[in-house]
Amino acid sequence: MIGDRPLALVLVEMILLVLVGPLVTGTIQKMKARLQCRQGAGVFQPYRDLAKLFRKGTVQADTTSGFFWSIPVLVLAATVAAGALVPVIRAGPPAFPLGDAVMLLGLLALARFLTAVGALDAGGAFGGMGASREMTIAPLVEPVLMMVVFSTAVAAGTTELGALAAHRGTSWFLAWRAADFLGFAAMLVLLPAETGRIPVDNPDTHLELTMLHEGMLLEHSGPGFGCMALASHTRQIVTLSLVSALFFPIGPAGGAAGLLLGAGAFAVKILVLATFLALVESSYAKLRLFRVPQYLGVGFVCALTALALRIL
Amino acid sequence: MESGPGVIAACYGAGALLSLLLARWSGRLALVVSHLAAAAGAAAGLALSLGLLLGEPGRTLIRPLPNFFPFAKLSLLIDGLSAYFLLVVSVVAVAAAIYGPAYLRAHSPDAGSTRQAAQGFALNVFLGCMAFLCCAGDALTFLFCWEGMTLASYVLVVSDDRDGENARAGLLYMVMAHGGTALLLVAFLALTERAGAFDFAALRAAAAGLDGPTRTTLFFLALGGFATKAGVVPLHVWLPRAHPAAPSHVSALMSGVMLKVAIYGLLRFTFDLLAPVAGPLPFSWGWTVLFVGTTSAVLGVLYALQQHDLKRLLAFHSVENIGIILIGVGLAMILWRQSTGGALATVALTAALLHTVNHAAFKGLLFLGAGSVLSRTHLRNIEELGGLARRMPWTAGLFLLGAVAISALPPLNGFVSEWLTFQALLGGATRFHGPAGLVIVFSAAMLALTGGLAAACFAKAFGVTFLGRPRTSQAEHATEAPPSMIAGMLWLGALCVALGVAPGYAMRLLDAPTAALLHGPGASAVVTARGPLVLSTALTPSGTNGTAISMTMVAALLIALSAIALLLRRGVRRAPQRVAPTWTCGMTPTARFDYTATAFAKPLRLVFAALYHPRREVTRETAGTPYVVGRIHYAGEIVDLAETHIYHRVEREISALSQLIRARSTGRIYGYIGFVLAALFVALLLLGVAY
């Protein structure tokens, strides 16, 4: 299926995602702070942190191999490339085929794999602990995510995200069926796991008992850490965009007005999902690691039921 | 091209004979010459198969063989499918032959010339048998090559003689392989007896007259035989023992190629010989294959995760990947000749065949990488390794490449074939509504689980082996492997990249085998619609919708983004760079702070405890008072469910039976002759009643 989303628009959307990513993190942090009756840092704090990191020097562990230096580069590249695969402000497949939902999940998995490999390089127990836990949760999240994608792909006959979004059309809210509700519920269960937030992971702590993702970043410093942090922000917004592309896309709309409308709608959708994440983070405690599979099991059941409803 | 098979036979034959002859003077010379001959044979195989695959479509090469037997005409028949599997065999054989001599010299420097002669001889026989098995045009040649392949690989498994464990592994392999061969013999002889001849055309004609139940019985016999060789769960128990025991380049061949030859046999027997003349295959065939494929994929990777022996871990991953291939094969069986699933069957078979060559490339690469580590450190337990990336950078880089490929991560080749499998599964699910569709989608979810677990496993395998600090002095003093070994790995690594970044070109190679097998459209007619750099499939029966991806574009995007990220990584200004010890909470950092493989896999061991039945034993030696612990000894193991639930049970039954017989076994020869006579009498009586 050849689409009409020019390559330039795809690249602009990708850059937009990278630029807005830290803002989403800042917004969630601000909302969390307000919910906890704190003033909190400004929503632009992640940008300041990034700017600081990219200006700092580095301290590298003496046991690391040559791979360690290039890990942040590859992780950032893979995550940003995943950002090129989600439709942001306009639905429809790109004019030249790039990748589909499976490719997007594959690129995110590549970034995760490389992060885990990098964590083992420094030879500290914290990195290994983080890598081990992350690589325990990831294989459990991936099949459920894949099933959620399939539950919408079965209806559209394609796994290309732009085409999936276009298939739903502009009046998606009238056409939602039980399968969509269940699929969306599964996605909401997965969202904290995929973005590394409570109740699966805690992004605010560096305490070895509670952390997953942050543990893997401990040995990175300076610009390398900046790259990893930017990749985390990008990963979060890419995941949120994936949810919106699958469940409430803005349909194809031409012209500058359509693009503006799409951008506005995108902002609203991301804000809604970010609010959800902030609310969940503020109202739940982190789960024990070995409770997480049960938690993800809820998502699995929802996704399987959604698929069954779609296929039967 | 006409002389192709002759050249291949001459090269392998010369290699085998020269190995025996030259060993009288120098074992080393015999080793080098036999491997060179093997490389030449593999190159000839490569040329022949590429010529057939890229030449005029539908071409079949038929060569009569000399008449060894008065009762059967032997021949070679090389069609698209044969050529494709000959390609798979030859691709890995080239790498193994380049890699072999240096590896054997480094791994066992004190080997006698007899052993070296045997290794060179067996390697050439092994490769020759695999090549000609794919080209066989009659059942007799097929079965002879099959047996030759088994025996030669057995010699290679036990040739690396370090302890009794190899001999036990070889024995188990021998028993299992011949159990499988027995099933195959029954399946083939049932057909040849009806046909009155051995060549495939006669068998096909004989199979056309079979009734349904007989056909299905023969299929399940053949499936049992081929699945034993392919290492499908629960027939896999020999594989993780025998494959690691062989020299590493032979492990690469056994895992990367020999299992695929079993897949070739299954495809040839099912689609070509046994399939009914018209209409879809019987219902039970495809679903069984899909089920065992899914089970093998998941269980294979789960058991791989808990292995700490590098080569054993890789062997379990072969079980997983054979499962992935069988998912595609099973789906193709289900969809073949269905009223609307014709093109989808081609997609499924394309996925399976592409994964066949992909797995050969990356598994070959990984085994060669493991071999480099083994030859330099003489250690296979990854808990004793570590820090090798700084000492063996080429091996480490290439192993990482293979790890990314086998974990089905873009932009390498493993992702491409898994993507195609996903597309075929999704298409199958839209094609079959109802429970069947749900089963197919569940299989897709299991495939996603498999990919995720493989990534976890290889993060562990690569990280613990190559990164961090060395844990033993052997690992600390390891040096890079010699150039010829790296060259062998580079060849397979380049294939992984090429098949990943430009898979559209591989579709061209898949045209002939898919068309030959399914008699439908070729692979490139249904998978690439827009040029060689784009993969696209049409999933819905009407073909209106579909999915297109471009691995080339994604790879280009990744490279461009990496270049930009590299600039960011350098930092915006020149800032001080410092190297410091890793923070270990104030204690002196040693290798004991590195996360071990056991610890890494522990969370998954607990999550999947129902499948592992993990057992652990911790003994504390206290010094005087219970509050001061002097030493802690930890032992842990997991069990293979198939082994405990099936094999041990069978073993117990057999032992119990033997105990019963023992009472009658007096040691007197008359008694035994009496038993034989009685058995003969009963057999004649039974057969007489049956006919």
Tab-separated table of C-alpha atoms in Angstrom, chain A residues 89-287:
chain	number	residue	atom	x	y	z
A	89	ILE	CA	0.413	14.447	12.832
A	90	ARG	CA	-0.930	12.705	9.773
A	91	ALA	CA	-2.089	9.146	9.228
A	92	GLY	CA	-1.376	7.051	6.162
A	93	PRO	CA	1.674	5.047	5.146
A	94	PRO	CA	4.783	6.918	4.026
A	95	ALA	CA	5.431	7.429	0.332
A	96	PHE	CA	8.435	5.141	0.491
A	97	PRO	CA	8.117	2.092	2.740
A	98	LEU	CA	10.241	2.278	5.853
A	99	GLY	CA	9.065	-0.013	8.585
A	100	ASP	CA	5.961	-1.298	10.322
A	101	ALA	CA	4.908	-1.957	13.893
A	102	VAL	CA	7.021	-5.105	14.093
A	103	MET	CA	10.038	-3.124	12.954
A	104	LEU	CA	9.273	-0.429	15.544
A	105	LEU	CA	9.154	-2.971	18.345
A	106	GLY	CA	12.306	-4.540	16.906
A	107	LEU	CA	14.199	-1.249	16.961
A	108	LEU	CA	13.122	-0.557	20.542
A	109	ALA	CA	14.234	-4.079	21.442
A	110	LEU	CA	17.569	-3.429	19.728
A	111	ALA	CA	18.052	-0.318	21.857
A	112	ARG	CA	17.191	-2.292	24.985
A	113	PHE	CA	19.526	-5.147	24.062
A	114	LEU	CA	22.436	-2.762	23.472
A	115	THR	CA	21.714	-0.932	26.733
A	116	ALA	CA	21.829	-4.232	28.618
A	117	VAL	CA	25.066	-5.217	26.895
A	118	GLY	CA	26.568	-1.851	27.815
A	119	ALA	CA	25.486	-2.311	31.414
A	120	LEU	CA	27.422	-5.558	31.681
A	121	ASP	CA	30.565	-3.937	30.322
A	122	ALA	CA	31.546	-1.916	33.353
A	123	GLY	CA	31.736	-5.005	35.521
A	124	GLY	CA	29.773	-3.657	38.459
A	125	ALA	CA	26.967	-5.537	40.134
A	126	PHE	CA	24.467	-2.700	39.657
A	127	GLY	CA	24.696	-2.727	35.879
A	128	GLY	CA	24.271	-6.471	35.755
A	129	MET	CA	21.331	-6.301	38.129
A	130	GLY	CA	19.581	-3.689	36.012
A	131	ALA	CA	20.317	-5.567	32.787
A	132	SER	CA	19.092	-8.854	34.201
A	133	ARG	CA	15.835	-7.362	35.442
A	134	GLU	CA	15.216	-5.360	32.291
A	135	MET	CA	15.809	-8.412	30.120
A	136	THR	CA	13.417	-10.374	32.341
A	137	ILE	CA	10.569	-7.915	31.959
A	138	ALA	CA	11.121	-7.157	28.261
A	139	PRO	CA	10.415	-10.662	26.876
A	140	LEU	CA	7.173	-10.700	28.864
A	141	VAL	CA	6.061	-7.302	27.585
A	142	GLU	CA	6.912	-7.910	23.941
A	143	PRO	CA	4.438	-10.702	23.120
A	144	VAL	CA	1.596	-8.784	24.732
A	145	LEU	CA	2.483	-5.644	22.796
A	146	MET	CA	2.637	-7.715	19.643
A	147	MET	CA	-0.811	-9.120	20.359
A	148	VAL	CA	-2.237	-5.651	20.910
A	149	VAL	CA	-0.766	-4.594	17.571
A	150	PHE	CA	-2.164	-7.704	15.923
A	151	SER	CA	-5.607	-7.110	17.391
A	152	THR	CA	-5.828	-3.943	15.333
A	153	ALA	CA	-3.778	-5.278	12.425
A	154	VAL	CA	-6.125	-8.226	11.874
A	155	ALA	CA	-8.923	-5.791	11.090
A	156	ALA	CA	-6.838	-3.645	8.758
A	157	GLY	CA	-4.857	-6.429	7.089
A	158	THR	CA	-1.547	-4.645	7.565
A	159	THR	CA	0.978	-3.951	10.283
A	160	GLU	CA	2.118	-0.657	8.779
A	161	LEU	CA	1.257	1.903	11.472
A	162	GLY	CA	0.317	4.726	9.135
A	163	ALA	CA	-2.048	2.452	7.240
A	164	LEU	CA	-3.456	1.121	10.516
A	165	ALA	CA	-4.147	4.666	11.622
A	166	ALA	CA	-5.686	5.526	8.275
A	167	HIS	CA	-7.833	2.391	8.421
A	168	ARG	CA	-9.467	3.607	11.613
A	169	GLY	CA	-10.326	6.827	9.843
A	170	THR	CA	-11.328	10.089	11.397
A	171	SER	CA	-14.466	8.801	13.069
A	172	TRP	CA	-12.690	6.193	15.177
A	173	PHE	CA	-14.594	7.186	18.283
A	174	LEU	CA	-17.853	6.016	16.720
A	175	ALA	CA	-16.402	2.728	15.516
A	176	TRP	CA	-14.818	1.501	18.762
A	177	ARG	CA	-15.906	-2.008	19.592
A	178	ALA	CA	-15.358	-4.254	22.569
A	179	ALA	CA	-12.088	-5.505	21.078
A	180	ASP	CA	-10.770	-1.957	20.943
A	181	PHE	CA	-11.641	-1.304	24.567
A	182	LEU	CA	-9.921	-4.490	25.680
A	183	GLY	CA	-6.887	-3.842	23.486
A	184	PHE	CA	-6.638	-0.341	24.886
A	185	ALA	CA	-6.922	-1.678	28.419
A	186	ALA	CA	-4.049	-4.074	27.671
A	187	MET	CA	-2.051	-1.170	26.311
A	188	LEU	CA	-2.670	0.889	29.451
A	189	VAL	CA	-1.370	-2.011	31.522
A	190	LEU	CA	1.738	-2.227	29.367
A	191	LEU	CA	2.381	1.502	29.179
A	192	PRO	CA	4.163	1.848	32.560
A	193	ALA	CA	6.273	-1.215	31.773
A	194	GLU	CA	7.306	0.038	28.368
A	195	THR	CA	8.048	3.567	29.559
A	196	GLY	CA	9.857	2.345	32.675
A	197	ARG	CA	7.509	3.790	35.288
A	198	ILE	CA	5.773	2.761	38.491
A	199	PRO	CA	4.420	0.120	39.158
A	200	VAL	CA	7.032	-1.751	37.067
A	201	ASP	CA	10.081	0.455	37.338
A	202	ASN	CA	10.904	3.637	39.180
A	203	PRO	CA	12.648	6.298	37.101
A	204	ASP	CA	13.351	8.544	40.074
A	205	THR	CA	15.487	6.253	42.136
A	206	HIS	CA	18.995	4.971	42.027
A	207	LEU	CA	18.410	2.535	44.832
A	208	GLU	CA	19.506	-0.904	43.720
A	209	LEU	CA	16.485	-2.651	45.203
A	210	THR	CA	13.957	-0.818	43.092
A	211	MET	CA	15.523	0.135	39.833
A	212	LEU	CA	15.554	-1.540	36.448
A	213	HIS	CA	16.375	0.821	33.649
A	214	GLU	CA	18.316	3.377	35.670
A	215	GLY	CA	20.624	0.669	36.948
A	216	MET	CA	21.890	0.088	33.462
A	217	LEU	CA	22.819	3.745	33.023
A	218	LEU	CA	24.901	4.119	36.181
A	219	GLU	CA	28.279	3.801	34.488
A	220	HIS	CA	27.491	6.212	31.672
A	221	SER	CA	28.472	9.819	32.231
A	222	GLY	CA	28.616	13.143	30.465
A	223	PRO	CA	27.565	13.200	26.786
A	224	GLY	CA	27.164	9.407	26.774
A	225	PHE	CA	24.687	9.607	29.610
A	226	GLY	CA	23.046	12.526	27.796
A	227	CYS	CA	22.517	10.288	24.763
A	228	MET	CA	21.027	7.556	26.953
A	229	ALA	CA	18.736	10.044	28.716
A	230	LEU	CA	17.592	11.498	25.396
A	231	ALA	CA	16.947	7.959	24.176
A	232	SER	CA	14.793	7.317	27.270
A	233	HIS	CA	12.740	10.451	26.642
A	234	THR	CA	12.352	9.516	22.977
A	235	ARG	CA	11.388	5.968	23.818
A	236	GLN	CA	8.650	7.237	26.100
A	237	ILE	CA	7.100	9.527	23.530
A	238	VAL	CA	7.418	6.911	20.779
A	239	THR	CA	5.494	4.465	22.958
A	240	LEU	CA	2.816	7.065	23.643
A	241	SER	CA	2.595	7.833	19.916
A	242	LEU	CA	2.247	4.123	19.196
A	243	VAL	CA	-0.759	3.987	21.509
A	244	SER	CA	-2.354	6.965	19.861
A	245	ALA	CA	-1.638	5.643	16.356
A	246	LEU	CA	-3.228	2.313	17.238
A	247	PHE	CA	-6.259	3.516	19.132
A	248	PHE	CA	-7.088	7.142	18.402
A	249	PRO	CA	-5.360	8.387	15.312
A	250	ILE	CA	-6.127	11.586	13.501
A	251	GLY	CA	-7.252	10.584	10.034
A	252	PRO	CA	-5.692	11.710	6.796
A	253	ALA	CA	-6.180	15.412	6.312
A	254	GLY	CA	-4.562	17.478	3.624
A	255	GLY	CA	-3.198	20.992	3.601
A	256	ALA	CA	-1.540	23.172	6.189
A	257	ALA	CA	-4.746	23.403	8.223
A	258	GLY	CA	-4.916	19.637	8.422
A	259	LEU	CA	-1.314	19.413	9.591
A	260	LEU	CA	-1.921	22.070	12.231
A	261	LEU	CA	-5.015	20.263	13.391
A	262	GLY	CA	-3.026	17.023	13.501
A	263	ALA	CA	-0.266	18.653	15.548
A	264	GLY	CA	-2.790	20.114	17.989
A	265	ALA	CA	-4.585	16.800	18.356
A	266	PHE	CA	-1.259	15.043	18.870
A	267	ALA	CA	-0.389	17.422	21.694
A	268	VAL	CA	-3.734	16.763	23.387
A	269	LYS	CA	-3.416	12.981	23.036
A	270	ILE	CA	0.105	12.891	24.439
A	271	LEU	CA	-0.958	15.160	27.296
A	272	VAL	CA	-3.845	12.843	28.180
A	273	LEU	CA	-1.592	9.774	28.193
A	274	ALA	CA	1.078	11.640	30.171
A	275	THR	CA	-1.538	12.600	32.752
A	276	PHE	CA	-2.517	8.943	32.993
A	277	LEU	CA	1.124	7.980	33.646
A	278	ALA	CA	1.507	10.714	36.260
A	279	LEU	CA	-1.690	9.667	38.037
A	280	VAL	CA	-0.675	6.002	38.090
A	281	GLU	CA	2.788	6.864	39.337
A	282	SER	CA	1.420	8.999	42.135
A	283	SER	CA	-1.231	6.586	43.300
A	284	TYR	CA	0.463	3.201	43.187
A	285	ALA	CA	3.480	1.661	44.835
A	286	LYS	CA	6.142	-0.139	42.875
A	287	LEU	CA	5.520	-3.841	42.537
